[in-house]
Amino acid sequence: MKLVNRVLARTGSRGAQRLLGWATAVSLLATAVLGLLVVPPDAHQGDVQRLMYVHVPAAWLAFASFGVVFVASIAYLRTGQIRWDRVAVSSAEIGVQFCALTIVLGSLWGRPVWGAWWTWDPRLTTTAVLLLIYVGYLSLRRVADSPSRRAHWSAVVGVVGFVDVPIVHMSVVWWRSLHQEATVLRPGAPTMAPGMLATLLFATVAFSIAYGYLMAVRTRVGRVEDRAAGTILSRPTPRAKVPRRAATPAGTPAGTPAGTPVGTPPSAEDTSPASALGLAAYAPRGGGDA
Amino acid sequence: MRDWSYVLAGYGITGAALALYRLELARRSRRAHRLVAALTGRPTPDGRSRR
């Protein structure tokens, strides 16, 4: 945990982010040059096989992103620290990008090779389900009405949703599929030409750097957004101006109208700034915030 | 030649998706900084977070 905290703190600095940004740009450009110009075309599929150098790393990074969501969700459920929720949602957002890219790139590859943009193949279908699970994860966060409930619900989905990742990976083994079987992540040596394998691994490193960069930026944006929401909620609201003569029962939070039970959700007449701006989900949360 | 159109479309979409997401993050960051500055009265210059 301490190591993860240290890594998050380091990548959160502006200098580290700028460095990561440049590393991302250079490595992705190098991937494009290698994939488009340097590596020879496939003997059977021709030039269209060059899509592998972006399709496969995007898929692997989608899996890795959802793996981070899984780990961060468990960490949140164990510790209750909101920083883990922020890591999880950041990784889920980026994972959805990579997963959508995987499907689009696979579709572009499938059209000339299979003759179809889409088919209800086990690998494709399970990948589409994976995308829907994490789109649902992000949608769920907009429904919850309190930060702790939002973090708790999404952490549960983050843990349960990860079950689909091994299913996607094993789908080509368990069911008859148009999609080729694994050529790198398989028992035994990879069944690929060394030049192609090296380019694929380089592309994976480039995508990993891009993931790290986007994670660093996204978690920083999350911190600022939470701070903005917290600032809104900490401002006095019209409801807080309770006349002094209205006796406040012991144990009732300050600013709560007399007779209001503790924990009562905001009513439909809630006129707080946070409610007006649609930011009810952001309530300031004490302890453990990054 | 037709194969190349699929390949170039794929690489282009990849680059565009990553770049657009990065721009979206920058927009969200600026918006949140502006909001904090408007509410607290203390500007956060150029969207830079204060520590």
Short mmCIF file of C-alpha atoms in Angstrom, two decimals:
data_model
loop_
_atom_site.label_atom_id
_atom_site.label_comp_id
_atom_site.label_asym_id
_atom_site.label_seq_id
_atom_site.Cartn_x
_atom_site.Cartn_y
_atom_site.Cartn_z
CA MET A 1 0.00 0.00 0.00
CA LYS A 2 2.83 2.39 0.91
CA LEU A 3 4.52 1.69 -2.42
CA VAL A 4 1.31 2.40 -4.33
CA ASN A 5 0.81 5.63 -2.39
CA ARG A 6 4.36 6.68 -3.19
CA VAL A 7 3.89 5.92 -6.91
CA LEU A 8 0.63 7.89 -6.95
CA ALA A 9 2.31 10.83 -5.23
CA ARG A 10 5.24 10.78 -7.64
CA THR A 11 3.14 10.56 -10.80
CA GLY A 12 0.89 13.29 -9.43
CA SER A 13 3.64 15.91 -9.75
CA ARG A 14 3.52 18.20 -12.78
CA GLY A 15 7.09 17.41 -13.84
CA ALA A 16 6.44 13.67 -13.84
CA GLN A 17 3.25 14.13 -15.80
CA ARG A 18 4.95 16.27 -18.42
CA LEU A 19 7.66 13.64 -18.76
CA LEU A 20 5.06 10.88 -19.05
CA GLY A 21 3.19 12.94 -21.66
CA TRP A 22 6.26 13.27 -23.83
CA ALA A 23 7.13 9.60 -23.35
CA THR A 24 3.58 8.68 -24.42
CA ALA A 25 3.72 10.82 -27.56
CA VAL A 26 7.14 9.57 -28.61
CA SER A 27 6.44 5.89 -27.91
CA LEU A 28 3.06 5.94 -29.69
CA LEU A 29 4.65 7.66 -32.68
CA ALA A 30 7.41 5.05 -32.71
CA THR A 31 4.77 2.32 -32.57
CA ALA A 32 3.06 3.81 -35.62
CA VAL A 33 6.34 3.98 -37.51
CA LEU A 34 7.29 0.41 -36.59
CA GLY A 35 3.83 -1.00 -37.27
CA LEU A 36 3.22 0.83 -40.53
CA LEU A 37 6.65 1.09 -42.12
CA VAL A 38 9.23 -1.22 -40.57
CA VAL A 39 7.62 -4.61 -39.90
CA PRO A 40 6.91 -6.69 -43.03
CA PRO A 41 3.28 -7.56 -43.88
CA ASP A 42 1.82 -10.90 -42.89
CA ALA A 43 2.24 -13.67 -45.44
CA HIS A 44 -1.48 -14.59 -45.41
CA GLN A 45 -3.37 -11.47 -44.40
CA GLY A 46 -1.14 -8.86 -46.00
CA ASP A 47 -1.00 -5.30 -44.72
CA VAL A 48 -4.26 -5.42 -42.80
CA GLN A 49 -2.50 -7.53 -40.15
CA ARG A 50 -0.68 -4.33 -39.12
CA LEU A 51 -3.79 -3.53 -37.09
CA MET A 52 -2.59 -6.16 -34.63
CA TYR A 53 -0.01 -3.69 -33.23
CA VAL A 54 -2.79 -1.46 -31.91
CA HIS A 55 -5.66 -3.92 -31.49
CA VAL A 56 -3.87 -6.37 -29.20
CA PRO A 57 -2.19 -3.79 -26.88
CA ALA A 58 -5.53 -1.98 -26.57
CA ALA A 59 -7.16 -5.24 -25.48
CA TRP A 60 -4.38 -6.06 -23.00
CA LEU A 61 -4.49 -2.57 -21.53
CA ALA A 62 -8.27 -2.79 -21.21
CA PHE A 63 -7.80 -6.00 -19.19
CA ALA A 64 -5.05 -4.35 -17.11
CA SER A 65 -7.22 -1.29 -16.48
CA PHE A 66 -10.08 -3.44 -15.26
CA GLY A 67 -7.58 -5.37 -13.14
CA VAL A 68 -6.62 -2.09 -11.47
CA VAL A 69 -10.33 -1.34 -10.94
CA PHE A 70 -10.63 -4.77 -9.28
CA VAL A 71 -7.66 -4.22 -6.94
CA ALA A 72 -8.59 -0.62 -6.10
CA SER A 73 -12.19 -1.64 -5.43
CA ILE A 74 -11.04 -4.30 -2.98
CA ALA A 75 -8.72 -1.75 -1.37
CA TYR A 76 -11.64 0.67 -1.02
CA LEU A 77 -13.91 -1.96 0.49
CA ARG A 78 -11.17 -2.89 2.98
CA THR A 79 -9.99 0.59 3.96
CA GLY A 80 -12.86 2.92 3.07
CA GLN A 81 -10.34 5.46 1.75
CA ILE A 82 -11.84 7.55 -1.04
CA ARG A 83 -8.51 7.68 -2.89
CA TRP A 84 -9.00 4.03 -3.90
CA ASP A 85 -12.39 4.89 -5.31
CA ARG A 86 -10.74 7.66 -7.33
CA VAL A 87 -8.11 5.26 -8.65
CA ALA A 88 -10.82 2.74 -9.55
CA VAL A 89 -13.00 5.18 -11.45
CA SER A 90 -9.99 6.66 -13.25
CA SER A 91 -8.89 3.23 -14.38
CA ALA A 92 -12.44 2.26 -15.36
CA GLU A 93 -12.79 5.33 -17.55
CA ILE A 94 -9.51 4.62 -19.33
CA GLY A 95 -10.34 0.91 -19.55
CA VAL A 96 -13.62 1.73 -21.28
CA GLN A 97 -11.65 3.78 -23.83
CA PHE A 98 -9.29 0.90 -24.50
CA CYS A 99 -12.09 -1.66 -24.61
CA ALA A 100 -14.09 0.41 -27.09
CA LEU A 101 -10.93 0.87 -29.16
CA THR A 102 -10.37 -2.89 -29.11
CA ILE A 103 -13.84 -3.52 -30.52
CA VAL A 104 -13.57 -0.82 -33.20
CA LEU A 105 -10.09 -1.94 -34.27
CA GLY A 106 -11.19 -5.57 -34.29
CA SER A 107 -14.13 -4.62 -36.45
CA LEU A 108 -11.83 -2.83 -38.90
CA TRP A 109 -9.61 -5.91 -38.99
CA GLY A 110 -12.53 -8.33 -39.27
CA ARG A 111 -14.16 -6.66 -42.27
CA PRO A 112 -11.43 -7.54 -44.83
CA VAL A 113 -10.42 -10.83 -43.19
CA TRP A 114 -13.78 -12.33 -42.12
CA GLY A 115 -15.97 -10.35 -44.52
CA ALA A 116 -18.05 -8.88 -41.67
CA TRP A 117 -17.81 -5.86 -39.42
CA TRP A 118 -19.37 -7.78 -36.55
CA THR A 119 -20.38 -11.33 -35.75
CA TRP A 120 -21.80 -12.84 -32.57
CA ASP A 121 -18.63 -14.76 -31.97
CA PRO A 122 -17.86 -15.76 -28.33
CA ARG A 123 -14.77 -13.53 -28.11
CA LEU A 124 -16.54 -10.53 -29.61
CA THR A 125 -19.69 -11.02 -27.58
CA THR A 126 -17.89 -11.42 -24.25
CA THR A 127 -15.79 -8.34 -25.04
CA ALA A 128 -18.95 -6.36 -25.79
CA VAL A 129 -20.39 -7.56 -22.47
CA LEU A 130 -17.17 -6.44 -20.75
CA LEU A 131 -17.56 -2.97 -22.25
CA LEU A 132 -21.19 -2.81 -21.16
CA ILE A 133 -20.29 -3.86 -17.59
CA TYR A 134 -17.86 -0.97 -17.20
CA VAL A 135 -20.10 1.53 -18.99
CA GLY A 136 -22.67 0.41 -16.43
CA TYR A 137 -20.09 0.93 -13.68
CA LEU A 138 -19.60 4.54 -14.80
CA SER A 139 -23.36 5.07 -15.20
CA LEU A 140 -24.02 3.71 -11.72
CA ARG A 141 -21.80 6.40 -10.27
CA ARG A 142 -24.16 9.04 -11.61
CA VAL A 143 -27.13 7.43 -9.89
CA ALA A 144 -25.86 7.14 -6.31
CA ASP A 145 -26.83 10.08 -4.13
CA SER A 146 -23.94 10.09 -1.68
CA PRO A 147 -20.19 9.71 -2.23
CA SER A 148 -19.83 6.81 0.18
CA ARG A 149 -22.77 4.94 -1.36
CA ARG A 150 -21.47 5.71 -4.85
CA ALA A 151 -18.01 4.43 -3.95
CA HIS A 152 -19.42 1.36 -2.21
CA TRP A 153 -21.77 0.34 -5.02
CA SER A 154 -19.21 0.90 -7.73
CA ALA A 155 -16.56 -1.00 -5.75
CA VAL A 156 -18.87 -4.02 -5.64
CA VAL A 157 -19.45 -3.76 -9.41
CA GLY A 158 -15.71 -3.29 -9.91
CA VAL A 159 -15.02 -6.56 -8.12
CA VAL A 160 -17.87 -8.60 -9.65
CA GLY A 161 -17.43 -7.17 -13.16
CA PHE A 162 -13.84 -8.37 -13.33
CA VAL A 163 -15.13 -11.94 -13.57
CA ASP A 164 -15.72 -11.32 -17.29
CA VAL A 165 -12.03 -10.63 -18.01
CA PRO A 166 -10.84 -14.28 -17.71
CA ILE A 167 -13.99 -15.35 -19.58
CA VAL A 168 -13.03 -13.07 -22.48
CA HIS A 169 -9.49 -14.44 -22.47
CA MET A 170 -10.60 -18.07 -22.36
CA SER A 171 -13.57 -17.70 -24.73
CA VAL A 172 -11.53 -18.81 -27.75
CA VAL A 173 -10.54 -21.98 -25.90
CA TRP A 174 -13.88 -22.84 -24.31
CA TRP A 175 -16.08 -22.22 -27.37
CA ARG A 176 -15.68 -22.57 -31.11
CA SER A 177 -14.64 -19.15 -32.34
CA LEU A 178 -13.76 -17.28 -35.51
CA HIS A 179 -11.23 -15.35 -33.50
CA GLN A 180 -7.74 -16.81 -33.45
CA GLU A 181 -6.41 -18.36 -30.27
CA ALA A 182 -3.78 -16.66 -28.13
CA THR A 183 -0.36 -16.50 -29.78
CA VAL A 184 1.60 -14.73 -27.03
CA LEU A 185 -0.19 -15.32 -23.70
CA ARG A 186 -0.32 -19.08 -24.09
CA PRO A 187 1.43 -22.13 -22.67
CA GLY A 188 4.73 -22.61 -24.46
CA ALA A 189 6.57 -20.21 -26.75
CA PRO A 190 4.72 -17.51 -28.72
CA THR A 191 3.84 -18.60 -32.27
CA MET A 192 4.89 -15.40 -33.96
CA ALA A 193 7.84 -14.15 -36.01
CA PRO A 194 10.44 -12.47 -33.77
CA GLY A 195 10.18 -9.10 -35.56
CA MET A 196 6.41 -9.03 -35.20
CA LEU A 197 6.62 -10.14 -31.58
CA ALA A 198 9.16 -7.41 -30.75
CA THR A 199 6.96 -4.76 -32.38
CA LEU A 200 3.91 -6.03 -30.53
CA LEU A 201 5.75 -5.92 -27.20
CA PHE A 202 7.05 -2.43 -27.95
CA ALA A 203 3.51 -1.30 -28.77
CA THR A 204 2.32 -2.80 -25.48
CA VAL A 205 4.96 -0.81 -23.59
CA ALA A 206 3.87 2.35 -25.45
CA PHE A 207 0.21 1.74 -24.56
CA SER A 208 1.21 1.05 -20.96
CA ILE A 209 3.01 4.40 -20.78
CA ALA A 210 -0.11 6.03 -22.26
CA TYR A 211 -2.20 4.31 -19.60
CA GLY A 212 0.11 5.54 -16.83
CA TYR A 213 0.00 9.07 -18.20
CA LEU A 214 -3.78 9.13 -18.53
CA MET A 215 -4.14 7.65 -15.02
CA ALA A 216 -1.91 10.37 -13.56
CA VAL A 217 -3.89 13.11 -15.29
CA ARG A 218 -7.30 11.56 -14.56
CA THR A 219 -6.64 11.09 -10.84
CA ARG A 220 -5.45 14.72 -10.60
CA VAL A 221 -8.62 15.89 -12.37
CA GLY A 222 -10.64 13.74 -9.98
CA ARG A 223 -9.00 15.44 -7.00
CA VAL A 224 -9.77 18.90 -8.39
CA GLU A 225 -13.38 17.94 -9.20
CA ASP A 226 -13.88 16.57 -5.70
CA ARG A 227 -12.39 19.74 -4.24
CA ALA A 228 -14.74 21.86 -6.37
CA ALA A 229 -17.73 19.82 -5.26
CA GLY A 230 -16.59 19.94 -1.65
CA THR A 231 -16.23 23.72 -1.87
CA ILE A 232 -19.77 24.02 -3.19
CA LEU A 233 -21.18 21.86 -0.44
CA SER A 234 -19.29 23.65 2.31
CA ARG A 235 -20.92 26.98 1.40
CA PRO A 236 -23.87 28.07 3.51
CA THR A 237 -27.21 27.24 2.02
CA PRO A 238 -30.58 28.95 2.45
CA ARG A 239 -31.73 25.96 4.51
CA ALA A 240 -28.85 26.50 6.92
CA LYS A 241 -30.28 29.81 8.08
CA VAL A 242 -32.44 28.40 10.83
CA PRO A 243 -33.89 30.97 13.25
CA ARG A 244 -32.16 30.80 16.59
CA ARG A 245 -35.38 30.34 18.50
CA ALA A 246 -35.98 26.98 16.79
CA ALA A 247 -34.49 24.58 19.29
CA THR A 248 -32.12 22.04 17.78
CA PRO A 249 -32.34 18.63 19.45
CA ALA A 250 -29.11 17.24 20.82
CA GLY A 251 -27.20 15.14 18.29
CA THR A 252 -28.71 16.84 15.25
CA PRO A 253 -26.08 18.31 12.90
CA ALA A 254 -25.86 22.09 12.88
CA GLY A 255 -27.93 23.67 10.17
CA THR A 256 -30.51 20.92 10.10
CA PRO A 257 -34.07 22.12 10.58
CA ALA A 258 -35.59 21.11 13.88
CA GLY A 259 -37.33 17.79 13.78
CA THR A 260 -35.42 16.50 10.78
CA PRO A 261 -34.13 12.99 11.47
CA VAL A 262 -30.39 12.48 11.10
CA GLY A 263 -29.52 10.97 7.72
CA THR A 264 -32.69 12.13 6.00
CA PRO A 265 -31.96 12.43 2.27
CA PRO A 266 -32.42 15.83 0.62
CA SER A 267 -36.02 16.52 -0.20
CA ALA A 268 -37.37 17.49 -3.60
CA GLU A 269 -37.32 21.07 -2.37
CA ASP A 270 -33.58 21.01 -1.76
CA THR A 271 -32.28 24.41 -2.82
CA SER A 272 -28.61 23.94 -1.96
CA PRO A 273 -26.03 25.09 -4.53
CA ALA A 274 -24.81 21.53 -4.94
CA SER A 275 -28.29 20.34 -5.80
CA ALA A 276 -28.84 23.23 -8.18
CA LEU A 277 -25.64 22.35 -10.01
CA GLY A 278 -26.39 18.64 -10.09
CA LEU A 279 -23.47 17.85 -7.83
CA ALA A 280 -25.37 16.19 -5.02
CA ALA A 281 -23.13 13.17 -5.26
CA TYR A 282 -20.12 15.19 -4.12
CA ALA A 283 -20.30 15.63 -0.42
CA PRO A 284 -17.18 16.44 1.57
CA ARG A 285 -15.84 13.32 3.13
CA GLY A 286 -13.49 13.28 6.02
CA GLY A 287 -10.43 11.11 6.59
CA GLY A 288 -8.44 9.21 4.06
CA ASP A 289 -9.00 11.60 1.19
CA ALA A 290 -5.98 12.07 -1.05
CA MET B 1 -4.51 -0.53 -51.29
CA ARG B 2 -7.88 -1.18 -49.69
CA ASP B 3 -6.16 -2.93 -46.81
CA TRP B 4 -4.21 0.23 -46.12
CA SER B 5 -7.40 2.24 -45.72
CA TYR B 6 -8.48 -0.07 -42.87
CA VAL B 7 -5.03 0.11 -41.31
CA LEU B 8 -4.76 3.89 -41.52
CA ALA B 9 -8.31 4.26 -40.21
CA GLY B 10 -7.40 2.05 -37.25
CA TYR B 11 -4.23 3.94 -36.36
CA GLY B 12 -6.00 7.27 -36.88
CA ILE B 13 -8.91 6.31 -34.65
CA THR B 14 -6.50 5.14 -31.93
CA GLY B 15 -4.55 8.39 -31.95
CA ALA B 16 -7.69 10.51 -32.14
CA ALA B 17 -9.41 8.65 -29.28
CA LEU B 18 -6.44 9.06 -26.95
CA ALA B 19 -5.93 12.71 -27.90
CA LEU B 20 -9.63 13.55 -27.52
CA TYR B 21 -9.77 11.91 -24.09
CA ARG B 22 -6.73 13.91 -23.01
CA LEU B 23 -8.40 17.12 -24.24
CA GLU B 24 -11.59 16.20 -22.39
CA LEU B 25 -9.59 15.75 -19.18
CA ALA B 26 -7.99 19.16 -19.69
CA ARG B 27 -11.44 20.70 -20.18
CA ARG B 28 -12.79 19.08 -17.02
CA SER B 29 -9.75 20.21 -15.05
CA ARG B 30 -10.14 23.83 -16.24
CA ARG B 31 -13.85 23.77 -15.42
CA ALA B 32 -13.25 22.47 -11.89
CA HIS B 33 -10.48 25.03 -11.29
CA ARG B 34 -12.73 27.84 -12.50
CA LEU B 35 -15.48 26.63 -10.19
CA VAL B 36 -13.17 26.54 -7.16
CA ALA B 37 -11.83 29.99 -8.03
CA ALA B 38 -15.34 31.42 -8.42
CA LEU B 39 -16.51 29.98 -5.12
CA THR B 40 -13.49 30.77 -2.99
CA GLY B 41 -12.51 34.04 -4.64
CA ARG B 42 -8.94 32.82 -4.88
CA PRO B 43 -7.90 32.23 -8.48
CA THR B 44 -6.02 29.08 -9.34
CA PRO B 45 -3.75 30.34 -12.12
CA ASP B 46 -3.96 28.56 -15.44
CA GLY B 47 -5.74 25.60 -13.96
CA ARG B 48 -2.76 24.68 -11.83
CA SER B 49 -3.61 22.90 -8.65
CA ARG B 50 -2.37 24.45 -5.44
CA ARG B 51 -0.85 22.12 -2.88
#
